[in-house]
Amino acid sequence: MKTSDIRSRFIDFFAKHGHAVVPSASLLYNDPTLLFVNAGMVPFKPYFLGDEAAPYKRAVSAQKCVRTLDIDEVGKTTRHGTFFQMLGNFAFADYFKAEAISFAWELVTGAEADGGLGFDPELVWVTALKGDQETIDLWQRVGIPRERIQERGLKDNYWHMGVPGPGGPCSEIYIDRGPAFGADGGPEADEDRFLEIWNLVFQQEELSSVRAKDDFDVLRPLPSRNIDTGAGLERIALLKQGVANMYEIDEVYPVIGKASELSGRRYGADPTDDVRFRVVADHVRSSLMLMTDGVTPGNEARGYVLRRLLRRVIRAMRLLGVTQPVLGELLPVSRDLMRASYPEIDQSWERVIASATAEEETFRRTLQSGTAMFDTAVGAMRAGDTAVLPGDKAFQLHDTFGFPIDLTMEMAAEAGLSVDRAKFDELMREQKDRARADAKAKKGGATSHEAYRSLRDAGEVPFLGYTDLDLATKVRGIVVDGRLVDRAPDGSTVELVLEETPFYAESGGQDADRGLIAGDGFSLQVIDVQRPVPGLVVHRVEVLGEVPVGATVDARVDGVARHASSQAHTATHIVHAALRELVGPTATQAGSYNKPGYLRFDFAATHGLSTQLKSEIEARANQAIIDNFQVTAQQMPLEEAKALGAMAMFGEKYPPVVRMVELAGPWSRELCGGTHVGSTAEIGVLNLLSESSIGSGVRRVEALVSTDAFAKFAAERALVTELTDTLRVQPDQLVGRIERLLTQLKDAEKQIAALNTEKLLSGAAALAEQAIDVAGVRFLGLEVPGVAGGELRTLALDLRERLGSAAGVVALVGGAEKPMAIVATNDAARGLGLRAGQLISLACSALGGKGGGKDDLAQGGGTDASAAPAALAAVRQALEPRG
């Protein structure tokens, strides 16, 4: 049974039983406690928490998920994978235990011919929370004998989110794979033989405090009981396809086949190679799905996770003997396997493969840098007569250069050395502990929304600011430090909720409105507006006077600032459309921000924009402004908007009915809740300020609009005028005049450099006499402030020659604005294993920088000029007796 068939059977079964079919959410779900969607219930979390009313009583989904906490275990077990698909059925104040158990039994054991999964009922085992007799009785009622129902404790059979919120007992379904996979005795005896495929969670309690998986406080029963289930699609597939693990199912194994073809090694021939093959298959698919949903490789958060996955693929293939680029060969295989279930892969493919290829090129260069550091460390070890690479060096290779430990161990073994693995593992544990503590702090730091939910229960706060900037309304509630209060005193800063509002809450990259809320005997300055829970607008205000709950007020938005924000927001849409038109459809939005007079727009790209292209984008944007396109907004079903080609932000959650903003028909269609001008001519003009990289695969453009753009143009015109007056030329002659001046300046600098070099070399003989003997090597280490570039290089080569034929090393630290170092070695020194490329790394490390080069001559720089003595000392120390 194909994986796609299993997915269809699950969805169809529950759709037939009245469940709304909910498409998979993006992996980049808008939740501050999560990097990625890591469970099928995540998109339904607002309904379980009561932040939003569920739009349906029953739902079914096949949700794509990513978990990376146990990334190092991938490939070693049947249970660990980074990307997986969670099938789930959900009920909100509808059915409960009896129906959930009945549905699960019917689908799991139902005949394949009737749309079921066809598992032998005699192989099904289940677990229940210890003492949950109701669940035990219900399983017996559908046909499972008592001896195949095992009771387990809170750690195994009670579910919660790890933070205060909903929780409840759960019941897991296992399939017995047979004696070949382990000992008999049910899940309690062996969870490799008895493989869990489905967990039914019976949400019935609200938890007030959570200290551990099995240590929490129950506040009260939930207002309504809910069902939340999760079935592992890949686990079901491996059982139905009769394979040994999830890496061998039909949606994954062909990647192993391609890796085997590229490496010339056979899967199944060597257990160590098999782990590497499985890592490749898992990580290629995970990387594909993350990049499809808009993640680009980077050094932080989501980008770092993706970078690590891609680099582990490259590393695993290297350990399989493949040194040429591989991602361009492997990713298309996974694309062809997954595109039927996720058509968005094809839409994003060009961007995905460009991003992956660029990352592979970057990592290949990084491997070279890391290898140089490794070689330096090996040289130092041999000099110290030790055969064990320190664990902190191995960890530095991992943390700084992305070297996995097994790659470092392989390189060490090739050099006849070993690695202090215990110390490395200790440092890795410390890093993971810090990461877990940080994640726990983020979860625990979530503000209580109880006061907000109480105000939201009174109804949604309508936003009327698209048409009304001045509105008569009432104060619904006041919140201070997370608590509801009856009134706000004079001089305080509080959060205020109105019955309806004209104030735009910060979202979609647009700043919140500012303005005034006034009533009888008080006025409130609005300094921020947010939506802490869906449907509720909260105004942060500074109070003058005293305001009670229920007071009638006049809410007035600062109209000038609103119009300026609208100009910038519409201009952001124009820049996006211009980029897609001139750069291509891969220039998809990766973030934006706009405020009065200013905008920035982040987009996916592997290369920067040329000066010519930036000019074309600015011209195209201004042409759209001149053309005076009407800006229209209309409400429509989400699927209809997508069918029209409306652009949506990755990771954003959109309701069934959305607002589509349009400029010039299909030229610019975006899902957007922001405010806009009526026509593009209201923007006036756009001045594109800059374009730069903000991370691997992401570029940023910044621009000014309207009067801010005019002011910038005026300042630039004034600068040109000042230059033309100073140089006594016409504006069209200015560039030529400056170029001639620069040429004259460079010629003068060359003449000065030549004179300086001549002066330095005239004193080189005296400098060479300062060389000292270090373990049989003539060493000359000098500080030469102010000497940099070619002068420093020429001096080093001259001094090396003056040291004669005996082993000699020259190390110089000079530089102008920043310290610069150079190391030169002669033939005799290199015969002793002293290489300039390794020695310069030691010097530059002391200077707070990096260096590199050949065995005979290498150079680099740093940031700390005061560390010049330490840099020279580091080189000298490396010359000490080498054993």
mmCIF file of N, CA and C in Angstrom, residues 559-560 562-571 574 597 621-632 663 675-686 705-710:
data_model
loop_
_atom_site.group_PDB
_atom_site.id
_atom_site.type_symbol
_atom_site.label_atom_id
_atom_site.label_comp_id
_atom_site.label_asym_id
_atom_site.label_seq_id
_atom_site.Cartn_x
_atom_site.Cartn_y
_atom_site.Cartn_z
ATOM 1 N N GLY A 559 -4.590 60.887 11.407
ATOM 2 C CA GLY A 559 -4.840 60.689 9.980
ATOM 3 C C GLY A 559 -3.618 60.894 9.110
ATOM 4 N N VAL A 560 -2.764 61.862 9.469
ATOM 5 C CA VAL A 560 -1.567 62.119 8.675
ATOM 6 C C VAL A 560 -0.624 60.909 8.721
ATOM 7 N N ARG A 562 -1.460 57.825 9.519
ATOM 8 C CA ARG A 562 -2.117 56.684 8.874
ATOM 9 C C ARG A 562 -1.900 56.740 7.363
ATOM 10 N N HIS A 563 -2.114 57.915 6.760
ATOM 11 C CA HIS A 563 -1.957 58.031 5.312
ATOM 12 C C HIS A 563 -0.518 57.725 4.905
ATOM 13 N N ALA A 564 0.451 58.194 5.711
ATOM 14 C CA ALA A 564 1.853 57.925 5.407
ATOM 15 C C ALA A 564 2.164 56.430 5.515
ATOM 16 N N SER A 565 1.565 55.770 6.514
ATOM 17 C CA SER A 565 1.745 54.319 6.625
ATOM 18 C C SER A 565 1.137 53.601 5.429
ATOM 19 N N SER A 566 -0.024 54.054 5.007
ATOM 20 C CA SER A 566 -0.692 53.444 3.859
ATOM 21 C C SER A 566 0.128 53.629 2.592
ATOM 22 N N GLN A 567 0.743 54.806 2.434
ATOM 23 C CA GLN A 567 1.619 55.020 1.280
ATOM 24 C C GLN A 567 2.756 54.001 1.271
ATOM 25 N N ALA A 568 3.382 53.820 2.433
ATOM 26 C CA ALA A 568 4.506 52.896 2.516
ATOM 27 C C ALA A 568 4.074 51.456 2.282
ATOM 28 N N HIS A 569 2.889 51.088 2.797
ATOM 29 C CA HIS A 569 2.438 49.710 2.637
ATOM 30 C C HIS A 569 2.109 49.406 1.177
ATOM 31 N N THR A 570 1.427 50.312 0.521
ATOM 32 C CA THR A 570 1.139 50.093 -0.896
ATOM 33 C C THR A 570 2.430 50.055 -1.705
ATOM 34 N N ALA A 571 3.387 50.907 -1.354
ATOM 35 C CA ALA A 571 4.674 50.900 -2.039
ATOM 36 C C ALA A 571 5.398 49.569 -1.844
ATOM 37 N N ILE A 574 4.157 47.294 -4.366
ATOM 38 C CA ILE A 574 4.707 47.666 -5.673
ATOM 39 C C ILE A 574 6.121 47.124 -5.831
ATOM 40 N N GLY A 597 6.724 56.910 5.617
ATOM 41 C CA GLY A 597 7.881 57.376 4.868
ATOM 42 C C GLY A 597 8.932 56.333 4.540
ATOM 43 N N ALA A 621 8.983 50.682 -10.228
ATOM 44 C CA ALA A 621 8.118 51.048 -9.109
ATOM 45 C C ALA A 621 7.553 52.454 -9.319
ATOM 46 N N ASN A 622 8.383 53.377 -9.725
ATOM 47 C CA ASN A 622 7.900 54.753 -9.939
ATOM 48 C C ASN A 622 6.965 54.848 -11.131
ATOM 49 N N GLN A 623 7.180 53.969 -12.128
ATOM 50 C CA GLN A 623 6.245 53.968 -13.256
ATOM 51 C C GLN A 623 4.865 53.499 -12.796
ATOM 52 N N ALA A 624 4.846 52.513 -11.888
ATOM 53 C CA ALA A 624 3.564 52.051 -11.351
ATOM 54 C C ALA A 624 2.874 53.160 -10.561
ATOM 55 N N ILE A 625 3.668 53.995 -9.886
ATOM 56 C CA ILE A 625 3.094 55.135 -9.154
ATOM 57 C C ILE A 625 2.524 56.155 -10.125
ATOM 58 N N ILE A 626 3.283 56.453 -11.188
ATOM 59 C CA ILE A 626 2.835 57.425 -12.195
ATOM 60 C C ILE A 626 1.570 56.937 -12.908
ATOM 61 N N ASP A 627 1.501 55.617 -13.138
ATOM 62 C CA ASP A 627 0.351 55.059 -13.864
ATOM 63 C C ASP A 627 -0.947 55.152 -13.071
ATOM 64 N N ASN A 628 -0.835 55.514 -11.791
ATOM 65 C CA ASN A 628 -2.015 55.767 -10.957
ATOM 66 C C ASN A 628 -2.988 54.580 -10.944
ATOM 67 N N PHE A 629 -2.442 53.399 -10.655
ATOM 68 C CA PHE A 629 -3.283 52.213 -10.543
ATOM 69 C C PHE A 629 -4.255 52.377 -9.373
ATOM 70 N N GLN A 630 -5.482 51.961 -9.568
ATOM 71 C CA GLN A 630 -6.428 51.917 -8.466
ATOM 72 C C GLN A 630 -6.055 50.764 -7.528
ATOM 73 N N VAL A 631 -6.120 51.001 -6.230
ATOM 74 C CA VAL A 631 -5.824 49.973 -5.241
ATOM 75 C C VAL A 631 -7.154 49.485 -4.680
ATOM 76 N N THR A 632 -7.463 48.236 -4.946
ATOM 77 C CA THR A 632 -8.749 47.693 -4.512
ATOM 78 C C THR A 632 -8.540 46.551 -3.524
ATOM 79 N N LEU A 663 -3.455 45.545 -7.344
ATOM 80 C CA LEU A 663 -3.002 46.696 -8.117
ATOM 81 C C LEU A 663 -2.834 46.249 -9.561
ATOM 82 N N THR A 675 -3.538 48.597 5.655
ATOM 83 C CA THR A 675 -4.223 49.749 5.074
ATOM 84 C C THR A 675 -3.447 50.255 3.864
ATOM 85 N N HIS A 676 -4.165 50.794 2.892
ATOM 86 C CA HIS A 676 -3.541 51.208 1.635
ATOM 87 C C HIS A 676 -4.149 52.513 1.146
ATOM 88 N N VAL A 677 -3.413 53.172 0.248
ATOM 89 C CA VAL A 677 -3.940 54.373 -0.398
ATOM 90 C C VAL A 677 -4.968 53.966 -1.449
ATOM 91 N N GLY A 678 -5.754 54.937 -1.918
ATOM 92 C CA GLY A 678 -6.786 54.627 -2.908
ATOM 93 C C GLY A 678 -6.228 54.384 -4.293
ATOM 94 N N SER A 679 -5.126 55.055 -4.626
ATOM 95 C CA SER A 679 -4.487 54.866 -5.925
ATOM 96 C C SER A 679 -2.993 55.109 -5.767
ATOM 97 N N THR A 680 -2.209 54.507 -6.652
ATOM 98 C CA THR A 680 -0.753 54.539 -6.477
ATOM 99 C C THR A 680 -0.175 55.944 -6.584
ATOM 100 N N ALA A 681 -0.837 56.848 -7.317
ATOM 101 C CA ALA A 681 -0.296 58.204 -7.466
ATOM 102 C C ALA A 681 -0.203 58.936 -6.128
ATOM 103 N N GLU A 682 -0.994 58.499 -5.147
ATOM 104 C CA GLU A 682 -0.939 59.130 -3.826
ATOM 105 C C GLU A 682 0.406 58.914 -3.132
ATOM 106 N N ILE A 683 1.186 57.955 -3.614
ATOM 107 C CA ILE A 683 2.490 57.688 -3.002
ATOM 108 C C ILE A 683 3.482 58.792 -3.356
ATOM 109 N N GLY A 684 3.350 59.358 -4.533
ATOM 110 C CA GLY A 684 4.224 60.445 -4.955
ATOM 111 C C GLY A 684 5.461 59.954 -5.661
ATOM 112 N N VAL A 685 6.412 59.399 -4.919
ATOM 113 C CA VAL A 685 7.662 58.929 -5.507
ATOM 114 C C VAL A 685 8.298 57.930 -4.560
ATOM 115 N N LEU A 686 9.140 57.054 -5.130
ATOM 116 C CA LEU A 686 9.863 56.059 -4.338
ATOM 117 C C LEU A 686 11.353 56.192 -4.616
ATOM 118 N N VAL A 705 9.558 56.767 0.719
ATOM 119 C CA VAL A 705 8.439 57.145 -0.147
ATOM 120 C C VAL A 705 7.933 58.526 0.229
ATOM 121 N N SER A 706 7.210 59.121 -0.713
ATOM 122 C CA SER A 706 6.526 60.395 -0.508
ATOM 123 C C SER A 706 7.515 61.496 -0.099
ATOM 124 N N THR A 707 7.165 62.309 0.903
ATOM 125 C CA THR A 707 7.998 63.460 1.257
ATOM 126 C C THR A 707 9.370 63.041 1.765
ATOM 127 N N ASP A 708 9.477 61.867 2.387
ATOM 128 C CA ASP A 708 10.787 61.390 2.825
ATOM 129 C C ASP A 708 11.686 61.111 1.623
ATOM 130 N N ALA A 709 11.098 60.542 0.563
ATOM 131 C CA ALA A 709 11.868 60.309 -0.652
ATOM 132 C C ALA A 709 12.283 61.630 -1.288
ATOM 133 N N PHE A 710 11.351 62.606 -1.340
ATOM 134 C CA PHE A 710 11.689 63.921 -1.888
ATOM 135 C C PHE A 710 12.829 64.550 -1.088
#
